[in-house]
Structures are given as C-alpha cells and as structure tokens.
Short mmCIF file of C-alpha atoms and ligand atoms in Angstrom, two decimals:
data_model
loop_
_atom_site.label_atom_id
_atom_site.label_comp_id
_atom_site.label_asym_id
_atom_site.label_seq_id
_atom_site.Cartn_x
_atom_site.Cartn_y
_atom_site.Cartn_z
CA MET A 1 279.14 51.35 210.63
CA ARG A 2 281.62 48.48 210.70
CA HIS A 3 285.27 48.77 211.62
CA LEU A 4 287.76 48.08 208.86
CA ASP A 5 288.94 45.04 210.81
CA SER A 6 285.59 43.44 210.14
CA LEU A 7 285.42 45.01 206.71
CA PHE A 8 288.86 43.91 205.67
CA PRO A 9 289.83 41.07 207.99
CA ARG A 10 293.56 41.26 207.33
CA ALA A 11 294.43 42.59 210.78
CA ARG A 12 292.20 40.13 212.57
CA TYR A 13 293.57 37.38 210.32
CA ASN A 14 297.11 38.37 211.27
CA ARG A 15 296.27 38.28 214.95
CA GLY A 16 294.76 34.79 214.82
CA MET A 17 296.99 33.60 212.03
CA LYS A 18 299.00 31.04 214.01
CA LYS A 19 295.91 29.61 215.64
CA LEU A 20 294.10 29.33 212.34
CA VAL A 21 297.03 27.76 210.46
CA LEU A 22 297.57 25.23 213.21
CA SER A 23 293.93 24.26 213.46
CA GLY A 24 293.78 23.99 209.60
CA TYR A 25 296.67 21.55 209.50
CA LEU A 26 295.34 19.60 212.47
CA GLY A 27 291.98 19.39 210.73
CA SER A 28 293.45 18.04 207.53
CA LEU A 29 295.57 15.55 209.53
CA GLY A 30 292.38 14.38 211.21
CA LEU A 31 290.73 13.93 207.81
CA VAL A 32 293.69 11.87 206.54
CA VAL A 33 293.59 9.75 209.72
CA ALA A 34 289.85 9.16 209.20
CA ALA A 35 290.43 8.27 205.52
CA THR A 36 293.22 5.86 206.57
CA ALA A 37 290.96 4.18 209.14
CA LEU A 38 288.27 3.75 206.49
CA GLY A 39 290.91 2.49 203.99
CA LEU A 40 292.18 -0.05 206.52
CA SER A 41 288.72 -1.43 207.15
CA LEU A 42 288.01 -1.72 203.42
CA ARG A 43 291.41 -2.74 202.03
CA ASP A 44 290.56 -6.49 201.97
CA GLU A 45 287.36 -6.04 199.98
CA VAL A 46 288.17 -3.02 197.77
CA GLU A 47 290.84 -2.68 195.08
CA PRO A 48 293.55 -0.11 196.10
CA THR A 49 292.90 1.89 192.88
CA ASN A 50 289.31 2.42 194.08
CA LEU A 51 290.36 2.94 197.71
CA VAL A 52 292.31 5.99 196.62
CA MET A 53 288.94 7.80 196.26
CA VAL A 54 288.56 7.83 200.06
CA PHE A 55 291.86 9.79 200.36
CA LEU A 56 290.84 12.05 197.49
CA ALA A 57 287.64 12.86 199.42
CA ALA A 58 289.79 13.94 202.41
CA VAL A 59 291.79 16.25 200.08
CA VAL A 60 288.60 17.78 198.59
CA VAL A 61 287.07 18.41 202.04
CA SER A 62 290.36 20.02 203.23
CA ALA A 63 290.50 22.20 200.12
CA ILE A 64 286.92 23.41 200.56
CA PHE A 65 286.92 24.00 204.30
CA LEU A 66 290.53 24.39 205.49
CA GLY A 67 292.36 26.37 202.80
CA PHE A 68 295.24 26.00 200.42
CA GLY A 69 298.13 24.87 202.76
CA PRO A 70 296.13 22.27 204.72
CA SER A 71 294.74 20.79 201.47
CA ILE A 72 298.28 20.43 200.00
CA PHE A 73 299.26 18.85 203.28
CA ALA A 74 296.26 16.46 202.98
CA SER A 75 297.34 15.52 199.38
CA VAL A 76 300.89 14.61 200.43
CA ALA A 77 299.92 12.96 203.76
CA GLY A 78 297.04 11.10 202.05
CA MET A 79 299.33 9.80 199.32
CA LEU A 80 301.86 8.55 201.92
CA ALA A 81 299.16 7.02 204.16
CA PHE A 82 297.57 5.32 201.14
CA ASP A 83 300.93 3.84 200.17
CA PHE A 84 301.85 2.87 203.74
CA PHE A 85 298.57 1.27 204.79
CA CYS A 86 296.63 0.30 201.69
CA VAL A 87 299.21 -0.78 199.09
CA GLU A 88 301.17 -4.00 199.44
CA PRO A 89 303.63 -4.49 201.03
CA TYR A 90 301.70 -2.98 203.95
CA LEU A 91 303.44 -0.81 206.58
CA SER A 92 306.15 0.11 204.09
CA LEU A 93 306.58 2.90 201.62
CA ALA A 94 307.99 0.40 199.08
CA VAL A 95 305.68 -0.42 196.16
CA LYS A 96 305.41 -3.87 194.58
CA ASP A 97 303.53 -2.83 191.49
CA THR A 98 305.01 0.20 189.69
CA ASP A 99 301.52 0.92 188.20
CA TYR A 100 300.70 2.49 191.58
CA ALA A 101 303.16 5.29 190.79
CA LEU A 102 300.49 6.63 188.41
CA THR A 103 297.80 6.38 191.15
CA PHE A 104 300.06 8.32 193.57
CA ALA A 105 300.78 10.97 190.97
CA GLY A 106 297.05 11.20 190.16
CA LEU A 107 296.15 11.58 193.87
CA LEU A 108 298.78 14.29 194.35
CA GLY A 109 297.99 16.10 191.07
CA VAL A 110 294.20 16.13 191.59
CA GLY A 111 294.76 17.27 195.18
CA LEU A 112 296.95 20.20 194.02
CA VAL A 113 294.56 21.29 191.28
CA ILE A 114 291.51 21.19 193.57
CA SER A 115 293.42 23.05 196.30
CA SER A 116 294.50 25.85 194.00
CA LEU A 117 291.04 26.16 192.38
CA THR A 118 289.22 26.38 195.70
CA ALA A 119 291.84 28.81 197.05
CA ARG A 120 291.25 31.07 194.04
CA LEU A 121 287.50 30.83 194.52
CA ARG A 122 287.89 31.65 198.20
CA LEU A 123 289.94 34.74 197.32
CA GLN A 124 287.28 35.88 194.82
CA ILE A 125 284.56 35.44 197.42
CA GLU A 126 286.61 37.30 199.99
CA LEU A 127 287.30 40.15 197.57
CA SER A 128 283.65 40.53 196.63
CA ARG A 129 282.66 40.41 200.30
CA ARG A 130 285.12 43.21 200.99
CA ARG A 131 283.84 45.19 198.02
CA GLU A 132 280.26 44.72 199.14
CA ASN A 133 281.12 45.80 202.68
CA GLU A 134 282.99 48.80 201.37
CA THR A 135 280.06 49.80 199.15
CA SER A 136 277.56 49.41 201.96
CA THR A 137 279.79 51.44 204.32
CA LEU A 138 280.01 54.22 201.76
CA TYR A 139 276.28 54.01 201.09
CA HIS A 140 275.48 54.47 204.81
CA PHE A 141 278.03 57.24 205.04
CA SER A 142 276.54 59.09 202.03
CA SER A 143 273.00 58.75 203.40
CA GLU A 144 274.08 60.19 206.74
CA MET A 145 275.90 62.99 204.93
CA ASN A 146 272.82 63.82 202.87
CA ALA A 147 270.78 64.14 206.03
CA ALA A 148 273.37 66.40 207.74
CA ILE A 149 272.49 70.09 207.76
CA GLY A 150 275.20 72.62 208.51
CA SER A 151 278.98 72.36 208.53
CA ASP A 152 279.13 71.16 212.15
CA ALA A 153 276.72 68.27 211.48
CA ILE A 154 278.70 67.29 208.33
CA ALA A 155 281.97 67.31 210.29
CA ASP A 156 280.36 65.26 213.09
CA VAL A 157 279.27 62.53 210.64
CA LEU A 158 282.75 62.38 209.10
CA ILE A 159 284.59 62.25 212.42
CA ARG A 160 282.30 59.52 213.79
CA SER A 161 282.54 57.46 210.58
CA VAL A 162 286.35 57.71 210.43
CA LEU A 163 286.55 56.59 214.06
CA GLU A 164 284.11 53.69 213.59
CA THR A 165 285.47 52.47 210.25
CA VAL A 166 289.17 53.28 210.17
CA GLY A 167 289.70 53.50 213.92
CA CYS A 168 291.35 56.94 213.68
CA GLU A 169 290.59 60.10 215.64
CA SER A 170 290.07 62.92 213.13
CA MET A 171 289.05 66.54 212.63
CA VAL A 172 287.84 68.75 209.83
CA LEU A 173 289.60 71.97 208.93
CA VAL A 174 287.78 74.59 206.86
CA PRO A 175 289.20 77.98 205.83
CA SER A 176 288.34 80.76 208.28
CA PRO A 177 285.51 82.98 207.08
CA GLU A 178 285.99 86.48 205.64
CA GLY A 179 289.40 85.75 204.22
CA LYS A 180 291.15 85.52 207.63
CA PRO A 181 294.29 83.36 207.28
CA GLY A 182 294.19 79.88 208.83
CA PHE A 183 291.51 77.27 209.48
CA ASP A 184 288.49 76.78 211.67
CA ALA A 185 288.83 73.34 213.26
CA HIS A 186 286.02 71.01 214.16
CA PRO A 187 286.03 69.80 216.91
CA ARG A 188 287.36 73.07 218.24
CA ALA A 189 289.31 71.52 221.14
CA ALA A 190 291.70 69.72 218.77
CA SER A 191 295.06 71.48 218.48
CA LEU A 192 297.79 71.17 215.86
CA SER A 193 301.39 72.37 216.00
CA GLY A 194 302.59 75.14 213.69
CA LYS A 195 304.30 72.62 211.41
CA GLU A 196 301.18 70.48 211.23
CA LEU A 197 299.07 73.51 210.41
CA SER A 198 301.41 74.41 207.56
CA ALA A 199 301.21 70.79 206.28
CA ALA A 200 297.41 71.10 206.40
CA GLN A 201 297.68 74.41 204.54
CA GLN A 202 299.76 72.67 201.84
CA ALA A 203 297.20 69.87 201.53
CA PHE A 204 294.56 72.57 201.07
CA SER A 205 296.38 74.84 198.62
CA MET A 206 298.14 72.13 196.59
CA ASN A 207 295.32 69.56 196.66
CA ARG A 208 297.52 66.66 197.78
CA ARG A 209 297.91 64.47 200.83
CA THR A 210 300.45 65.64 203.40
CA GLY A 211 301.55 64.59 206.90
CA PHE A 212 302.16 61.01 208.06
CA GLY A 213 303.60 58.69 205.38
CA THR A 214 303.91 61.44 202.74
CA GLU A 215 306.81 63.63 201.60
CA THR A 216 305.58 66.60 203.64
CA LEU A 217 306.01 66.09 207.38
CA PRO A 218 306.19 62.26 207.20
CA GLN A 219 306.89 61.92 210.95
CA SER A 220 303.69 63.66 212.03
CA GLU A 221 301.01 61.50 213.58
CA TRP A 222 298.42 63.36 211.47
CA ARG A 223 297.56 62.57 207.86
CA PHE A 224 295.99 65.49 205.96
CA VAL A 225 293.60 64.64 203.12
CA PRO A 226 292.24 67.52 200.97
CA LEU A 227 288.42 67.73 200.70
CA LYS A 228 288.08 68.28 196.97
CA ALA A 229 284.70 69.33 195.57
CA HIS A 230 283.65 70.51 192.06
CA SER A 231 284.55 74.13 192.78
CA GLY A 232 287.95 73.28 194.33
CA VAL A 233 289.30 72.24 197.72
CA VAL A 234 286.81 73.20 200.46
CA GLY A 235 288.72 71.96 203.51
CA VAL A 236 291.04 69.31 204.91
CA LEU A 237 290.40 66.05 206.74
CA ALA A 238 293.05 65.44 209.42
CA ALA A 239 293.22 61.80 210.55
CA LYS A 240 295.40 60.79 213.52
CA VAL A 241 297.15 57.50 212.79
CA SER A 242 297.36 54.82 215.47
CA LYS A 243 300.13 54.73 218.08
CA PRO A 244 302.82 53.61 217.32
CA PRO A 245 302.24 55.00 213.83
CA ALA A 246 301.49 52.12 211.45
CA PRO A 247 301.13 52.66 207.72
CA LEU A 248 297.50 52.82 206.63
CA THR A 249 296.35 49.77 204.69
CA GLN A 250 295.24 50.20 201.09
CA GLU A 251 291.65 49.75 202.16
CA GLN A 252 291.97 52.39 204.88
CA GLU A 253 293.50 54.81 202.37
CA ARG A 254 290.68 54.09 199.91
CA VAL A 255 287.93 54.56 202.49
CA LEU A 256 289.49 57.80 203.77
CA GLU A 257 289.67 59.07 200.17
CA ALA A 258 286.03 58.17 199.53
CA PHE A 259 284.88 59.73 202.83
CA ALA A 260 286.84 62.88 201.97
CA SER A 261 285.22 63.32 198.57
CA VAL A 262 281.65 62.68 199.82
CA THR A 263 282.29 65.18 202.64
CA ALA A 264 283.69 67.75 200.22
CA LEU A 265 280.54 67.54 198.07
CA SER A 266 278.33 67.84 201.16
CA ILE A 267 280.19 70.93 202.36
CA GLU A 268 279.93 72.44 198.88
CA ARG A 269 276.19 71.63 198.63
CA TRP A 270 275.55 73.13 202.06
CA SER A 271 277.53 76.30 201.39
CA LEU A 272 275.74 76.80 198.04
CA ALA A 273 272.38 76.38 199.79
CA ARG A 274 273.45 78.89 202.43
CA GLN A 275 274.57 81.39 199.80
CA ALA A 276 271.28 80.98 197.94
CA ALA A 277 269.32 81.58 201.17
CA GLU A 278 271.43 84.67 201.92
CA VAL A 279 270.82 86.02 198.41
CA ARG A 280 267.07 85.41 198.83
CA ILE A 281 267.03 87.22 202.19
CA LEU A 282 269.05 90.10 200.78
CA LYS A 283 266.73 90.38 197.78
CA ALA A 284 263.65 90.31 200.02
CA LYS A 285 265.23 93.02 202.18
CA GLU A 286 266.01 95.14 199.14
CA ASP A 287 262.49 94.65 197.78
CA LEU A 288 261.07 95.69 201.13
CA GLN A 289 263.26 98.76 201.35
CA THR A 290 262.32 99.77 197.79
CA ALA A 291 258.63 99.22 198.55
CA LEU A 292 258.94 101.22 201.77
CA LEU A 293 260.72 104.09 200.02
CA ASN A 294 258.31 104.16 197.07
CA SER A 295 255.26 103.95 199.21
CA VAL A 296 256.30 106.28 201.99
CA SER A 297 257.99 108.91 199.84
CA HIS A 298 254.94 109.19 197.58
CA GLU A 299 252.48 109.19 200.45
CA LEU A 300 254.55 111.78 202.34
CA ARG A 301 255.17 114.04 199.38
CA THR A 302 251.53 114.43 198.29
CA PRO A 303 250.15 115.83 201.57
CA LEU A 304 253.29 117.86 202.20
CA THR A 305 253.04 119.50 198.76
CA THR A 306 249.41 120.44 199.45
CA ILE A 307 250.18 121.80 202.91
CA VAL A 308 253.19 123.78 201.69
CA GLY A 309 251.08 125.10 198.75
CA VAL A 310 248.25 126.22 201.07
CA LEU A 311 250.63 127.85 203.53
CA SER A 312 252.48 129.67 200.72
CA SER A 313 249.22 131.01 199.23
CA LEU A 314 248.05 132.21 202.61
CA ALA A 315 251.43 133.81 203.36
CA GLU A 316 251.56 135.54 199.93
CA SER A 317 248.06 136.95 200.29
CA ASP A 318 249.02 138.32 203.74
CA GLU A 319 252.28 139.86 202.51
CA SER A 320 250.93 141.46 199.33
CA PRO A 321 247.28 142.35 199.93
CA ASN A 322 247.37 144.52 196.77
CA LEU A 323 247.70 141.45 194.57
CA GLY A 324 244.25 140.46 195.70
CA SER A 325 243.70 138.73 198.96
CA ILE A 326 242.08 135.30 199.26
CA GLN A 327 238.38 135.43 200.14
CA PRO A 328 237.61 134.14 203.67
CA ALA A 329 235.48 131.31 202.20
CA SER A 330 238.33 130.15 199.99
CA GLN A 331 240.74 130.56 202.91
CA ALA A 332 238.58 128.22 205.00
CA GLU A 333 238.53 125.69 202.13
CA LEU A 334 242.31 125.87 201.78
CA ILE A 335 242.81 125.43 205.50
CA GLN A 336 240.39 122.49 205.52
CA ALA A 337 242.32 120.88 202.62
CA ALA A 338 245.62 121.40 204.46
CA LYS A 339 244.12 119.93 207.63
CA GLU A 340 242.91 116.83 205.76
CA GLU A 341 246.36 116.34 204.29
CA ALA A 342 247.94 116.82 207.72
CA ASP A 343 245.53 114.15 209.03
CA ARG A 344 246.65 111.82 206.25
CA LEU A 345 250.24 112.44 207.24
CA ASN A 346 249.34 111.72 210.82
CA VAL A 347 247.69 108.42 209.83
CA LEU A 348 250.68 107.44 207.73
CA VAL A 349 253.17 108.14 210.52
CA SER A 350 250.94 106.29 213.03
CA ASN A 351 250.72 103.33 210.64
CA LEU A 352 254.50 103.21 210.32
CA LEU A 353 254.87 103.35 214.10
CA ASP A 354 252.24 100.62 214.58
CA MET A 355 253.98 98.42 212.01
CA SER A 356 257.34 98.83 213.70
CA ARG A 357 255.77 98.04 217.11
CA ILE A 358 254.26 94.86 215.66
CA GLU A 359 257.51 93.84 214.00
CA SER A 360 259.67 94.50 217.04
CA ARG A 361 257.08 92.66 219.19
CA ALA A 362 256.74 95.80 221.29
CA LEU A 363 252.96 95.90 220.86
CA LYS A 364 251.21 96.16 224.23
CA VAL A 365 247.76 94.60 224.47
CA ASN A 366 245.74 96.15 227.30
CA ARG A 367 242.91 93.67 227.65
CA LYS A 368 239.66 94.40 229.41
CA LEU A 369 236.19 92.92 229.10
CA GLU A 370 234.56 95.09 226.44
CA ASP A 371 231.15 95.28 224.81
CA ILE A 372 231.88 94.49 221.16
CA GLU A 373 229.07 96.77 220.01
CA ASP A 374 230.93 99.74 221.57
CA VAL A 375 234.19 98.71 219.94
CA ILE A 376 232.67 98.37 216.48
CA GLY A 377 230.49 101.45 217.10
CA SER A 378 233.48 103.72 217.69
CA ALA A 379 235.12 102.49 214.45
CA VAL A 380 231.85 103.03 212.54
CA ILE A 381 231.47 106.59 213.89
CA GLN A 382 235.01 107.44 212.76
CA ALA A 383 234.38 105.89 209.36
CA ARG A 384 231.06 107.69 208.88
CA ARG A 385 232.88 111.00 209.32
CA LYS A 386 234.89 110.21 206.20
CA ALA A 387 232.09 108.38 204.42
CA GLY A 388 229.99 111.38 203.42
CA ASN A 389 226.69 110.00 202.17
CA ARG A 390 227.84 106.38 202.16
CA ARG A 391 225.71 104.02 204.19
CA ILE A 392 227.42 101.77 206.73
CA VAL A 393 224.81 99.20 207.79
CA THR A 394 225.47 97.40 211.09
CA GLY A 395 223.81 94.13 212.08
CA ILE A 396 225.03 93.28 215.57
CA PRO A 397 222.71 90.93 217.49
CA ARG A 398 221.87 91.55 221.14
CA GLY A 399 223.33 89.40 223.88
CA LEU A 400 226.84 88.98 222.51
CA PRO A 401 229.32 88.15 225.29
CA LEU A 402 231.75 90.72 226.67
CA VAL A 403 235.11 90.04 225.05
CA ASP A 404 238.52 90.27 226.69
CA LEU A 405 240.35 92.61 224.28
CA ASP A 406 242.24 95.86 223.79
CA TYR A 407 239.55 98.39 222.87
CA ILE A 408 241.86 100.72 220.92
CA LEU A 409 243.61 98.01 218.89
CA ILE A 410 240.48 96.11 217.83
CA SER A 411 238.58 99.30 217.13
CA GLN A 412 241.49 100.42 214.91
CA ALA A 413 241.55 97.02 213.17
CA CYS A 414 237.81 97.40 212.39
CA GLY A 415 238.47 101.01 211.31
CA ASN A 416 241.14 99.90 208.82
CA LEU A 417 238.77 97.34 207.27
CA LEU A 418 235.97 99.94 207.11
CA ASP A 419 238.32 102.52 205.52
CA ASN A 420 239.28 99.98 202.85
CA ALA A 421 235.66 99.01 202.20
CA LEU A 422 234.78 102.68 201.67
CA LYS A 423 237.94 103.37 199.67
CA TYR A 424 237.64 100.46 197.24
CA SER A 425 233.85 100.25 196.66
CA PRO A 426 231.63 102.55 194.54
CA ALA A 427 229.88 105.49 196.23
CA ASP A 428 226.36 104.16 195.65
CA THR A 429 226.85 100.87 197.49
CA ASN A 430 226.47 99.97 201.17
CA VAL A 431 229.11 98.64 203.53
CA GLU A 432 227.78 95.99 205.95
CA VAL A 433 229.17 95.26 209.41
CA THR A 434 228.05 92.16 211.34
CA ALA A 435 229.18 90.23 214.41
CA TRP A 436 228.23 86.78 215.75
CA VAL A 437 229.50 83.97 217.92
CA GLU A 438 230.69 80.69 216.45
CA VAL A 439 231.81 77.87 218.77
CA ASP A 440 234.44 79.59 220.96
CA SER A 441 235.12 82.68 218.84
CA LEU A 442 233.55 86.02 218.18
CA LEU A 443 233.47 86.88 214.50
CA ILE A 444 233.23 90.35 212.98
CA SER A 445 232.77 90.80 209.24
CA ILE A 446 232.92 93.88 207.05
CA ALA A 447 231.56 93.44 203.54
CA ASP A 448 231.44 95.72 200.51
CA ARG A 449 230.30 95.63 196.91
CA GLY A 450 233.57 96.83 195.38
CA PRO A 451 235.61 95.14 192.63
CA GLY A 452 236.70 92.24 194.88
CA ILE A 453 240.26 90.96 195.04
CA PRO A 454 241.90 88.58 192.52
CA GLU A 455 241.85 85.07 194.07
CA GLU A 456 245.66 84.74 193.89
CA ASP A 457 246.06 87.95 195.94
CA LEU A 458 243.66 87.03 198.76
CA GLY A 459 246.46 85.52 200.87
CA ARG A 460 249.06 88.15 200.04
CA ILE A 461 247.17 91.37 200.78
CA PHE A 462 247.99 91.00 204.49
CA THR A 463 251.73 91.25 203.74
CA LYS A 464 253.10 94.70 204.49
CA PHE A 465 253.46 97.05 201.50
CA TYR A 466 251.60 94.58 199.28
CA ARG A 467 249.10 96.38 197.06
CA VAL A 468 246.97 94.82 194.37
CA GLN A 469 247.83 96.26 190.97
CA ARG A 470 244.71 97.85 189.58
CA PRO A 471 244.21 100.27 186.67
CA GLU A 472 242.52 102.88 188.90
CA ARG A 473 244.88 104.71 191.20
CA VAL A 474 243.61 104.56 194.80
CA PRO A 475 246.16 106.08 197.19
CA GLY A 476 247.54 103.84 199.95
CA THR A 477 250.68 102.40 201.45
CA GLY A 478 249.82 98.71 201.72
CA LEU A 479 250.11 98.89 205.52
CA GLY A 480 246.47 98.90 206.69
CA LEU A 481 245.78 95.17 206.38
CA ALA A 482 249.22 94.16 207.74
CA ILE A 483 248.53 96.27 210.85
CA THR A 484 245.01 94.81 211.18
CA LYS A 485 246.48 91.30 211.00
CA GLY A 486 249.17 92.20 213.59
CA PHE A 487 246.56 93.60 216.02
CA VAL A 488 244.18 90.65 215.62
CA GLU A 489 246.95 88.06 215.95
CA ALA A 490 248.20 89.81 219.11
CA HIS A 491 244.79 88.73 220.55
CA GLY A 492 245.30 85.14 219.36
CA GLY A 493 242.79 85.72 216.55
CA LYS A 494 242.74 85.51 212.74
CA VAL A 495 241.66 87.71 209.87
CA TRP A 496 240.97 86.68 206.27
CA ALA A 497 239.33 87.91 203.08
CA GLU A 498 236.89 86.20 200.68
CA ASN A 499 235.26 87.41 197.51
CA ARG A 500 231.47 87.65 197.75
CA GLN A 501 228.94 86.20 195.40
CA GLY A 502 227.52 89.06 193.38
CA GLY A 503 230.74 91.13 193.70
CA GLY A 504 232.73 92.71 196.47
CA VAL A 505 234.80 91.34 199.28
CA VAL A 506 234.14 90.34 202.87
CA PHE A 507 236.83 90.61 205.55
CA THR A 508 236.24 88.48 208.65
CA MET A 509 238.15 88.59 211.90
CA SER A 510 237.74 85.98 214.60
CA LEU A 511 238.68 86.64 218.24
CA PRO A 512 238.92 83.80 220.77
CA LEU A 513 236.32 83.98 223.53
CA GLN A 514 238.41 82.58 226.41
CA GLY A 515 238.12 84.93 229.35
CA SER A 516 234.93 86.46 227.93
CA LYS A 517 231.74 86.90 229.93
CA GLU A 518 228.00 86.71 229.29
CA GLY A 519 226.80 89.89 227.57
CA PRO A 520 225.24 92.81 229.44
CA ARG A 521 221.79 92.27 227.89
P1 ADP B 1 246.30 100.16 201.08
O1 ADP B 1 244.83 100.24 201.13
O2 ADP B 1 246.97 101.32 201.72
O3 ADP B 1 246.84 99.88 199.74
P2 ADP B 1 245.94 97.79 202.66
O4 ADP B 1 246.94 96.95 203.40
O5 ADP B 1 244.84 98.34 203.47
O6 ADP B 1 246.77 98.91 201.95
O7 ADP B 1 245.35 96.91 201.50
C1 ADP B 1 246.19 96.15 200.67
C2 ADP B 1 245.55 95.93 199.31
O8 ADP B 1 244.41 95.10 199.45
C3 ADP B 1 245.04 97.21 198.71
O9 ADP B 1 246.05 97.80 197.90
C4 ADP B 1 243.87 96.75 197.88
O10 ADP B 1 244.28 96.46 196.57
C5 ADP B 1 243.39 95.48 198.52
N1 ADP B 1 242.15 95.71 199.28
C6 ADP B 1 242.03 95.93 200.61
N2 ADP B 1 240.74 96.07 200.96
C7 ADP B 1 240.02 95.92 199.83
C8 ADP B 1 238.62 95.96 199.53
N3 ADP B 1 237.72 96.17 200.48
N4 ADP B 1 238.25 95.77 198.26
C9 ADP B 1 239.15 95.55 197.29
N5 ADP B 1 240.49 95.50 197.50
C10 ADP B 1 240.91 95.70 198.75
#
C-alpha cells in the first residue's frame, strides 16, 4: 500500500517546492535564451513577424513541461528578448514600427492562454491520478479485509494500512464482551488516558469524530473515528496524529473515513458469521440432547417396566399364595424375560459408556497379533445365541495373516454389525460373514438380505443417535454403528455400508495390516 505522500504529493511537493520552482524558472530562461540564439541567427533572413514563432515555441514548451509560473515568465521574457534582439532598432526596447505592438501583445496573450490551459489540464490529470490511487488503495484494503478472519486479523489489517497509507500509529477499540463497561483494545499494549477513553466512548455512543482537531478533547494526540456499520457503531478507530500534531489533510481524513467504514462492515460481517455458527452449534447440541433423551429414556423405560412387572408379580404371588400362585414353568418364563430385559439394559449402558469413551478419546486399544478367525468366531457365537434358527454363514479363507488389533473391540464391532443384520433382515434369510486381504488391509464384510438402507442415509447411519425412519418399529438407540465406527477408526481402519444387488445391505470394515504377521496355517 502506498503512503499518502505518494498518493497525494502535496507534502512532498511542499518539501521540494523551492527546488522545483527554481529549476522551472531556470528551465524556461534557458528556453528563451535558446529561442533568442536561434532568432539572432535567423533575423537577417526571416521577417520578425515570422521569427516570433520561435519565441512562441519556447512558451509552449515551458507551459507543457515546466508549469504555469515558468510559462508566464517565458511569455514575458520571450516578448522582451524578441523586442531587444530581433526588432529594429536592435539592442533597444524602443520600437520603430508601432505595428509590432500587436505582435508583442499576440505573443504575450497566446503565451498566457496556453499557460493557463495546460495548467488546468495538468491539475485535471493530477486529480484523476490521485483519485485512481485512492481507489486502488481502497480496493487493496477491501480485498485484504475480505480475506481477514476474526476480529484480531481485521484490526491488524486496519492498523497496518493506516500506518502505511496515512503514516499514523493506530488501534481499534471494540466494546468489551458481555456488557462489561469499556473497550477491548487491539493491540492490547496500547494505553489511553481516562480523558481519551471518555472521548473514544463519545465517538462510539454519539457516532461522531472526537479527539484531535475536534470539539471534544482537541488537544489530544489521538483522533477517534467511529466504526459505523449497518446495525450501528461497532467500535472506534483511534489514530495517533504526527508529532508535533499537524492537522490531517483532506485526503488523509477521507482515507481514514473510508478505512473506518470498510472495517466496520468487516467487523459486522464477522460477528454475524460467528453468531450464526454459535446458533448452529447450540441447535446441534440441543438436537443431540433431545435425541439422547428420547432414545435413552425409551430404551431404559421398556426393560425397566418389564423387570418391575415381573418382580411385582413374583412378590405378589409369594405374599398372597391364596390368590393363586404362579406355576413354576411360568415363573421360569417370567424370570427369563426379566433377565433378557436386564441384559438389554446392560447393553444399553455399555453402549453409552463406550460412546463416551470414544468421544472423550479415552478409548484404550490393547493391540496384540490375533487370528481374525477367532475374533470373528467369538462375535458369531454370541450372535448365534440370539439368532435362534437364523443361519449365519461364514466364509473365511485359510492363511489370513495375524492382525495387530484389540480382540475385544474388533469382536464387539463385528458383533454390532451381526446384531443389526439379524435385527433388520427377515427370519428366513441368511447372514453372510466373509474376510479377505486386499493390498495392505484386511477386510471383513457382513451381508444380509434385509430391506437395505436408503441411499441418502448410507453416510449418516454412522452418526450417533441417527436412525433411519422406517414404518416398522425395530427397537434401538442409534448407537451401535457409531460405536463400531469409533472402534474401527481407533485401529486406523474404516467401515462403510452399501446396498446389495438383489436386496439387503453389506457392511465392510477394513483394518490396516501394518504390524501383521503371516497366518498360522
Ligand atoms: P440402532 O440399530 O440401535 O438403531 P445402529 O447405529 O446400529 O442403531 O443403526 C443405525 C440405523 O442404521 C438403524 O436405525 C437402521 O435403520 C440402520 N441399519 C443398521 N444396520 C442395518 C441393516 N443391516 N439393514 C438395514 N438397516 C440397517
């Protein structure tokens, strides 16, 4: 970014003013001398009325290249030199022929007109150059602001730009969060006196400039500019004027104003984005809590109601045998039902604990080289206990390598997938379990012939508490797949689901084979 001195060269111009003026006048004197020399060499062959063109050329060149003053100087000096050297009597300002008065007036008049026209043109060019520079400065500033994320980054861009462009040290003051009185300053090291802080407060609350050069605290070396956005004033820009304090130029004021309003909009945009993100997080939290409550309360209540019902019936039949005691066979059935419900409760509580271990990254992976057939086998045995007559068909080839894994976690991950396959597929269909090696991973797949999963849900079912809405009511908490994913990822692996041709779904998990060993067979 360019400094205002180069943007608006007034200061530089002032500094080199004398030098420039002097060299301008010397230049135009040189041109007149050159024109005189040429006039002298031509005066015997050329009519004086034509010779005047040589002097006019000197005036035009001065006007174009040396500015207004030097070109006026060239007009007057040229007219005198023309009279003195090229009009008879030579070497005298006296004129024999009064017709030359018109030539002199013409030379002077044309010189003045050309000088003032070129001066005006110069000013126009200078003004549009300044405007262009100002626009490009603001354009760069806005682009940098757009790229800044966070209030500190926004303040950094502003402070750097004010320093580079206006040459002032500055800071950004934003109201303290949570309604605390006062401002948070950026950079934090900058300190303001009590009076300056109250001037800044006025700039903020009354949306007007205060401090140096204004009615409020005019002696301060700080100028406070409110940062006004659409929703109101969002902060204050404090710019420290140079020492000794010099009034800000119009251009400096204008650039500060423009910087302040771009910054205000950036702060507003950033704080709206932050609020929106907070609302989204809050909503997601609320959704999660609601899902947790719905899921857990329902899943807890059902087994508890059964257990309490069974225990009450047994207690009543013991207390009042006359009312007809429960037959031993029925008693055994009731106890079995209560036990199954207690098991369900146990699974639910374990699932919740597993989930919280995964989320708090407290999951411990006790790796050992394991035979994958044993790992899958233990999950299949557990599943067969619940499967009744269902067939679980395994197709695990011989010679698979030993895999470095946590036996309990991977066996539970397989168990969860098997439970789902049994839970969601019809009773007369098989569940197939296979394992194979592909490049540097071991893959395990569990496939069923159930209803499959809608394509749009395939990616989401691994999110905790996410359940696919189906007409039939299959009990569940939406935790099984999230836990499976957590366990597999803790091994550096992946798990995914695909619908099968001909119906049903296949879940595949892949476990990296680094650290594995040739199989036992
Ligand atoms: P839960 O089974 O307790 O609902 P999960 O996390 O195990 O929770 O599964 C999430 C959802 O994925 C289930 O609600 C179900 O809709 C779907 N799903 C999981 N496995 C299968 C499957 N084998 N066939 C069809 N849908 C399944």
